[in-house]
């Protein structure tokens, strides 16, 4: 019994010693495992840090790695499309800036007349060719379902086969994709400020048209030497003439109903007449300057108006290219007195204003010979 207990005790001691030796042997393995685990965790941490840094850089640039791998022309097309939203018409440039087509025995170039025949042709600096302006706006971003069926030549890559330019452009105009792109462009909702500007421009155009009607009416009455105003505001020749012209022009009638007193007042009538007078005087002076020899004479005669204000009527006399004498009335000019000195000052001032040199003055005619 004691012997069995001693054997059990010795076996237990041996097992304990073997466990300790195994522990001592396994200790380096555990250390290496921990080191391996620490090294692998360190590498994972470094890789995660690199990924985070890459994401940070991508966030700063605002472009992902996939976007960086895109072709340059596609990126340029996207920028052109974004800029095209602010453009109202295609970009037509000098044909010398567009790429040429090199054949075996000749060189073909883009023709400027094609832009007049196909006004939708659009030049993009980032594309080696020309595009369709409506295609670039409608399908350039690639998000439309129809973009898959759109011809990439006129949408992204650029057309540069100048030998078949007219044929291909004519076929492109008849394509359904081009018609859809044009319709999409026309149906785009304009901003409020653009709509207000368009309405304001239409209003200004209508006002300009009606104002020209008034100007032409004043011109007719002045040409015929008829009075513009009558004893009453609505009885004058100008008011009656505008009333007759409004019968065939409803727009003029509406415009006059709100702005008649502003643009048919005596002050406006006088201003329009002054503009006509200045234009006629400039034409007279221009005809004198075109003479082979700049020579002229002046005629001055004084009279009083209804307010007994002394005015001098000044005319110019010259001989035209056909040797026909011409006399042109330049206007009435108020003088402070009828002495020769005052009249001479007025005549000199008028000639200087009209830029007529005194060296070309060959004759002078005045009334009041005793005073002169």
PDB file of C-alpha atoms in Angstrom, residues 183-331:
ATOM      1  CA  UNK A 183     -35.508  69.832 -77.306  1.00  0.00           C
ATOM      2  CA  UNK A 184     -33.896  69.318 -73.896  1.00  0.00           C
ATOM      3  CA  UNK A 185     -31.875  72.504 -74.304  1.00  0.00           C
ATOM      4  CA  UNK A 186     -34.949  74.520 -75.273  1.00  0.00           C
ATOM      5  CA  UNK A 187     -36.997  73.192 -72.359  1.00  0.00           C
ATOM      6  CA  UNK A 188     -34.450  74.050 -69.686  1.00  0.00           C
ATOM      7  CA  UNK A 189     -35.929  76.224 -66.954  1.00  0.00           C
ATOM      8  CA  UNK A 190     -34.237  79.596 -66.926  1.00  0.00           C
ATOM      9  CA  UNK A 191     -33.377  81.338 -63.628  1.00  0.00           C
ATOM     10  CA  UNK A 192     -35.687  84.024 -62.328  1.00  0.00           C
ATOM     11  CA  UNK A 193     -33.223  86.822 -63.048  1.00  0.00           C
ATOM     12  CA  UNK A 194     -32.859  85.645 -66.644  1.00  0.00           C
ATOM     13  CA  UNK A 195     -36.626  85.527 -67.064  1.00  0.00           C
ATOM     14  CA  UNK A 196     -36.943  89.033 -65.622  1.00  0.00           C
ATOM     15  CA  UNK A 197     -34.188  90.249 -67.910  1.00  0.00           C
ATOM     16  CA  UNK A 198     -35.932  88.690 -70.906  1.00  0.00           C
ATOM     17  CA  UNK A 199     -39.217  90.354 -69.988  1.00  0.00           C
ATOM     18  CA  UNK A 200     -37.436  93.671 -69.482  1.00  0.00           C
ATOM     19  CA  UNK A 201     -35.678  93.319 -72.836  1.00  0.00           C
ATOM     20  CA  UNK A 202     -38.986  92.581 -74.589  1.00  0.00           C
ATOM     21  CA  UNK A 203     -40.552  95.628 -72.938  1.00  0.00           C
ATOM     22  CA  UNK A 204     -37.651  97.827 -74.007  1.00  0.00           C
ATOM     23  CA  UNK A 205     -37.866  96.527 -77.562  1.00  0.00           C
ATOM     24  CA  UNK A 206     -41.582  97.322 -77.730  1.00  0.00           C
ATOM     25  CA  UNK A 207     -40.988 100.815 -76.309  1.00  0.00           C
ATOM     26  CA  UNK A 208     -38.219 101.418 -78.841  1.00  0.00           C
ATOM     27  CA  UNK A 209     -40.498 100.383 -81.701  1.00  0.00           C
ATOM     28  CA  UNK A 210     -43.297 102.703 -80.566  1.00  0.00           C
ATOM     29  CA  UNK A 211     -40.881 105.579 -80.024  1.00  0.00           C
ATOM     30  CA  UNK A 212     -39.643 105.195 -83.590  1.00  0.00           C
ATOM     31  CA  UNK A 213     -43.272 105.508 -84.716  1.00  0.00           C
ATOM     32  CA  UNK A 214     -43.475 108.887 -82.968  1.00  0.00           C
ATOM     33  CA  UNK A 215     -40.137 109.993 -84.425  1.00  0.00           C
ATOM     34  CA  UNK A 216     -41.192 109.077 -87.965  1.00  0.00           C
ATOM     35  CA  UNK A 217     -44.474 110.968 -87.491  1.00  0.00           C
ATOM     36  CA  UNK A 218     -42.612 114.092 -86.370  1.00  0.00           C
ATOM     37  CA  UNK A 219     -40.259 113.698 -89.326  1.00  0.00           C
ATOM     38  CA  UNK A 220     -43.193 113.546 -91.770  1.00  0.00           C
ATOM     39  CA  UNK A 221     -44.834 116.685 -90.382  1.00  0.00           C
ATOM     40  CA  UNK A 222     -41.519 118.569 -90.300  1.00  0.00           C
ATOM     41  CA  UNK A 223     -40.771 117.534 -93.893  1.00  0.00           C
ATOM     42  CA  UNK A 224     -44.137 118.861 -95.037  1.00  0.00           C
ATOM     43  CA  UNK A 225     -43.778 122.055 -93.008  1.00  0.00           C
ATOM     44  CA  UNK A 226     -46.924 121.340 -90.987  1.00  0.00           C
ATOM     45  CA  UNK A 227     -47.485 122.439 -87.407  1.00  0.00           C
ATOM     46  CA  UNK A 228     -47.189 119.686 -84.796  1.00  0.00           C
ATOM     47  CA  UNK A 229     -49.427 121.211 -82.120  1.00  0.00           C
ATOM     48  CA  UNK A 230     -52.907 122.669 -82.366  1.00  0.00           C
ATOM     49  CA  UNK A 231     -55.161 124.823 -80.154  1.00  0.00           C
ATOM     50  CA  UNK A 232     -55.791 121.820 -77.900  1.00  0.00           C
ATOM     51  CA  UNK A 233     -53.615 118.882 -76.830  1.00  0.00           C
ATOM     52  CA  UNK A 234     -55.621 116.332 -78.835  1.00  0.00           C
ATOM     53  CA  UNK A 235     -56.248 118.561 -81.850  1.00  0.00           C
ATOM     54  CA  UNK A 236     -52.696 118.848 -83.091  1.00  0.00           C
ATOM     55  CA  UNK A 237     -51.477 117.214 -86.283  1.00  0.00           C
ATOM     56  CA  UNK A 238     -49.119 114.900 -84.388  1.00  0.00           C
ATOM     57  CA  UNK A 239     -51.842 113.561 -82.080  1.00  0.00           C
ATOM     58  CA  UNK A 240     -54.223 112.953 -84.973  1.00  0.00           C
ATOM     59  CA  UNK A 241     -51.537 111.252 -87.060  1.00  0.00           C
ATOM     60  CA  UNK A 242     -50.621 108.914 -84.192  1.00  0.00           C
ATOM     61  CA  UNK A 243     -54.282 108.094 -83.677  1.00  0.00           C
ATOM     62  CA  UNK A 244     -54.606 107.046 -87.305  1.00  0.00           C
ATOM     63  CA  UNK A 245     -51.443 104.924 -87.150  1.00  0.00           C
ATOM     64  CA  UNK A 246     -52.694 103.228 -83.946  1.00  0.00           C
ATOM     65  CA  UNK A 247     -55.690 101.814 -85.787  1.00  0.00           C
ATOM     66  CA  UNK A 248     -53.395  99.385 -87.596  1.00  0.00           C
ATOM     67  CA  UNK A 249     -51.050  98.831 -84.644  1.00  0.00           C
ATOM     68  CA  UNK A 250     -52.709  97.668 -81.366  1.00  0.00           C
ATOM     69  CA  UNK A 251     -49.343  97.640 -79.634  1.00  0.00           C
ATOM     70  CA  UNK A 252     -48.831 101.329 -80.359  1.00  0.00           C
ATOM     71  CA  UNK A 253     -52.312 102.109 -79.076  1.00  0.00           C
ATOM     72  CA  UNK A 254     -51.643 100.344 -75.755  1.00  0.00           C
ATOM     73  CA  UNK A 255     -48.263 101.987 -75.404  1.00  0.00           C
ATOM     74  CA  UNK A 256     -49.609 105.475 -76.082  1.00  0.00           C
ATOM     75  CA  UNK A 257     -52.407 104.986 -73.547  1.00  0.00           C
ATOM     76  CA  UNK A 258     -49.833 104.789 -70.742  1.00  0.00           C
ATOM     77  CA  UNK A 259     -46.899 106.868 -72.042  1.00  0.00           C
ATOM     78  CA  UNK A 260     -48.387 109.337 -74.487  1.00  0.00           C
ATOM     79  CA  UNK A 261     -47.895 112.430 -72.318  1.00  0.00           C
ATOM     80  CA  UNK A 262     -44.257 111.474 -71.685  1.00  0.00           C
ATOM     81  CA  UNK A 263     -43.191 111.000 -75.314  1.00  0.00           C
ATOM     82  CA  UNK A 264     -45.511 113.396 -77.184  1.00  0.00           C
ATOM     83  CA  UNK A 265     -45.075 116.448 -74.973  1.00  0.00           C
ATOM     84  CA  UNK A 266     -43.891 119.748 -76.507  1.00  0.00           C
ATOM     85  CA  UNK A 267     -40.492 119.304 -74.888  1.00  0.00           C
ATOM     86  CA  UNK A 268     -39.991 115.893 -76.531  1.00  0.00           C
ATOM     87  CA  UNK A 269     -41.206 117.244 -79.863  1.00  0.00           C
ATOM     88  CA  UNK A 270     -38.663 120.064 -79.721  1.00  0.00           C
ATOM     89  CA  UNK A 271     -35.912 117.645 -78.751  1.00  0.00           C
ATOM     90  CA  UNK A 272     -36.690 115.378 -81.712  1.00  0.00           C
ATOM     91  CA  UNK A 273     -36.696 118.383 -84.054  1.00  0.00           C
ATOM     92  CA  UNK A 274     -33.325 119.489 -82.691  1.00  0.00           C
ATOM     93  CA  UNK A 275     -31.907 116.026 -83.383  1.00  0.00           C
ATOM     94  CA  UNK A 276     -33.145 116.235 -86.966  1.00  0.00           C
ATOM     95  CA  UNK A 277     -31.675 119.706 -87.342  1.00  0.00           C
ATOM     96  CA  UNK A 278     -28.254 118.653 -86.025  1.00  0.00           C
ATOM     97  CA  UNK A 279     -28.203 115.673 -88.370  1.00  0.00           C
ATOM     98  CA  UNK A 280     -29.021 117.840 -91.391  1.00  0.00           C
ATOM     99  CA  UNK A 281     -26.382 120.439 -90.465  1.00  0.00           C
ATOM    100  CA  UNK A 282     -23.716 117.724 -90.114  1.00  0.00           C
ATOM    101  CA  UNK A 283     -24.597 116.455 -93.596  1.00  0.00           C
ATOM    102  CA  UNK A 284     -24.326 119.979 -95.030  1.00  0.00           C
ATOM    103  CA  UNK A 285     -20.908 120.561 -93.457  1.00  0.00           C
ATOM    104  CA  UNK A 286     -19.774 117.122 -94.634  1.00  0.00           C
ATOM    105  CA  UNK A 287     -20.747 117.965 -98.235  1.00  0.00           C
ATOM    106  CA  UNK A 288     -18.748 121.214 -98.013  1.00  0.00           C
ATOM    107  CA  UNK A 289     -15.672 119.344 -96.749  1.00  0.00           C
ATOM    108  CA  UNK A 290     -15.920 116.914 -99.695  1.00  0.00           C
ATOM    109  CA  UNK A 291     -15.508 119.723-102.226  1.00  0.00           C
ATOM    110  CA  UNK A 292     -12.256 119.756-104.230  1.00  0.00           C
ATOM    111  CA  UNK A 293     -11.639 123.278-102.939  1.00  0.00           C
ATOM    112  CA  UNK A 294     -13.132 124.277 -99.608  1.00  0.00           C
ATOM    113  CA  UNK A 295     -14.760 127.652-100.321  1.00  0.00           C
ATOM    114  CA  UNK A 296     -18.028 129.102 -99.071  1.00  0.00           C
ATOM    115  CA  UNK A 297     -19.908 132.306 -98.235  1.00  0.00           C
ATOM    116  CA  UNK A 298     -22.259 133.267 -95.426  1.00  0.00           C
ATOM    117  CA  UNK A 299     -25.567 135.146 -95.496  1.00  0.00           C
ATOM    118  CA  UNK A 300     -26.827 136.785 -92.300  1.00  0.00           C
ATOM    119  CA  UNK A 301     -30.187 138.483 -91.907  1.00  0.00           C
ATOM    120  CA  UNK A 302     -31.824 139.613 -88.671  1.00  0.00           C
ATOM    121  CA  UNK A 303     -35.455 139.550 -87.587  1.00  0.00           C
ATOM    122  CA  UNK A 304     -37.526 139.612 -84.422  1.00  0.00           C
ATOM    123  CA  UNK A 305     -39.777 136.839 -83.155  1.00  0.00           C
ATOM    124  CA  UNK A 306     -43.170 137.221 -81.491  1.00  0.00           C
ATOM    125  CA  UNK A 307     -41.464 138.107 -78.209  1.00  0.00           C
ATOM    126  CA  UNK A 308     -39.455 140.855 -79.964  1.00  0.00           C
ATOM    127  CA  UNK A 309     -36.211 138.967 -79.442  1.00  0.00           C
ATOM    128  CA  UNK A 310     -33.578 139.792 -82.063  1.00  0.00           C
ATOM    129  CA  UNK A 311     -32.438 136.715 -83.960  1.00  0.00           C
ATOM    130  CA  UNK A 312     -30.000 136.314 -86.809  1.00  0.00           C
ATOM    131  CA  UNK A 313     -30.712 133.778 -89.545  1.00  0.00           C
ATOM    132  CA  UNK A 314     -27.397 132.391 -90.818  1.00  0.00           C
ATOM    133  CA  UNK A 315     -27.111 130.586 -94.148  1.00  0.00           C
ATOM    134  CA  UNK A 316     -24.124 129.167 -96.028  1.00  0.00           C
ATOM    135  CA  UNK A 317     -23.649 129.300 -99.797  1.00  0.00           C
ATOM    136  CA  UNK A 318     -21.323 127.031-101.778  1.00  0.00           C
ATOM    137  CA  UNK A 319     -20.924 125.407-105.196  1.00  0.00           C
ATOM    138  CA  UNK A 320     -21.220 121.618-105.418  1.00  0.00           C
ATOM    139  CA  UNK A 321     -19.366 119.155-107.652  1.00  0.00           C
ATOM    140  CA  UNK A 322     -21.704 119.887-110.560  1.00  0.00           C
ATOM    141  CA  UNK A 323     -21.014 123.652-110.274  1.00  0.00           C
ATOM    142  CA  UNK A 324     -24.535 124.249-109.011  1.00  0.00           C
ATOM    143  CA  UNK A 325     -24.847 126.962-106.321  1.00  0.00           C
ATOM    144  CA  UNK A 326     -26.354 125.708-103.057  1.00  0.00           C
ATOM    145  CA  UNK A 327     -27.766 127.742-100.180  1.00  0.00           C
ATOM    146  CA  UNK A 328     -28.387 125.958 -96.860  1.00  0.00           C
ATOM    147  CA  UNK A 329     -30.035 127.373 -93.767  1.00  0.00           C
ATOM    148  CA  UNK A 330     -28.015 126.705 -90.610  1.00  0.00           C
ATOM    149  CA  UNK A 331     -30.359 128.125 -87.960  1.00  0.00           C
TER     150      UNK A 331
END
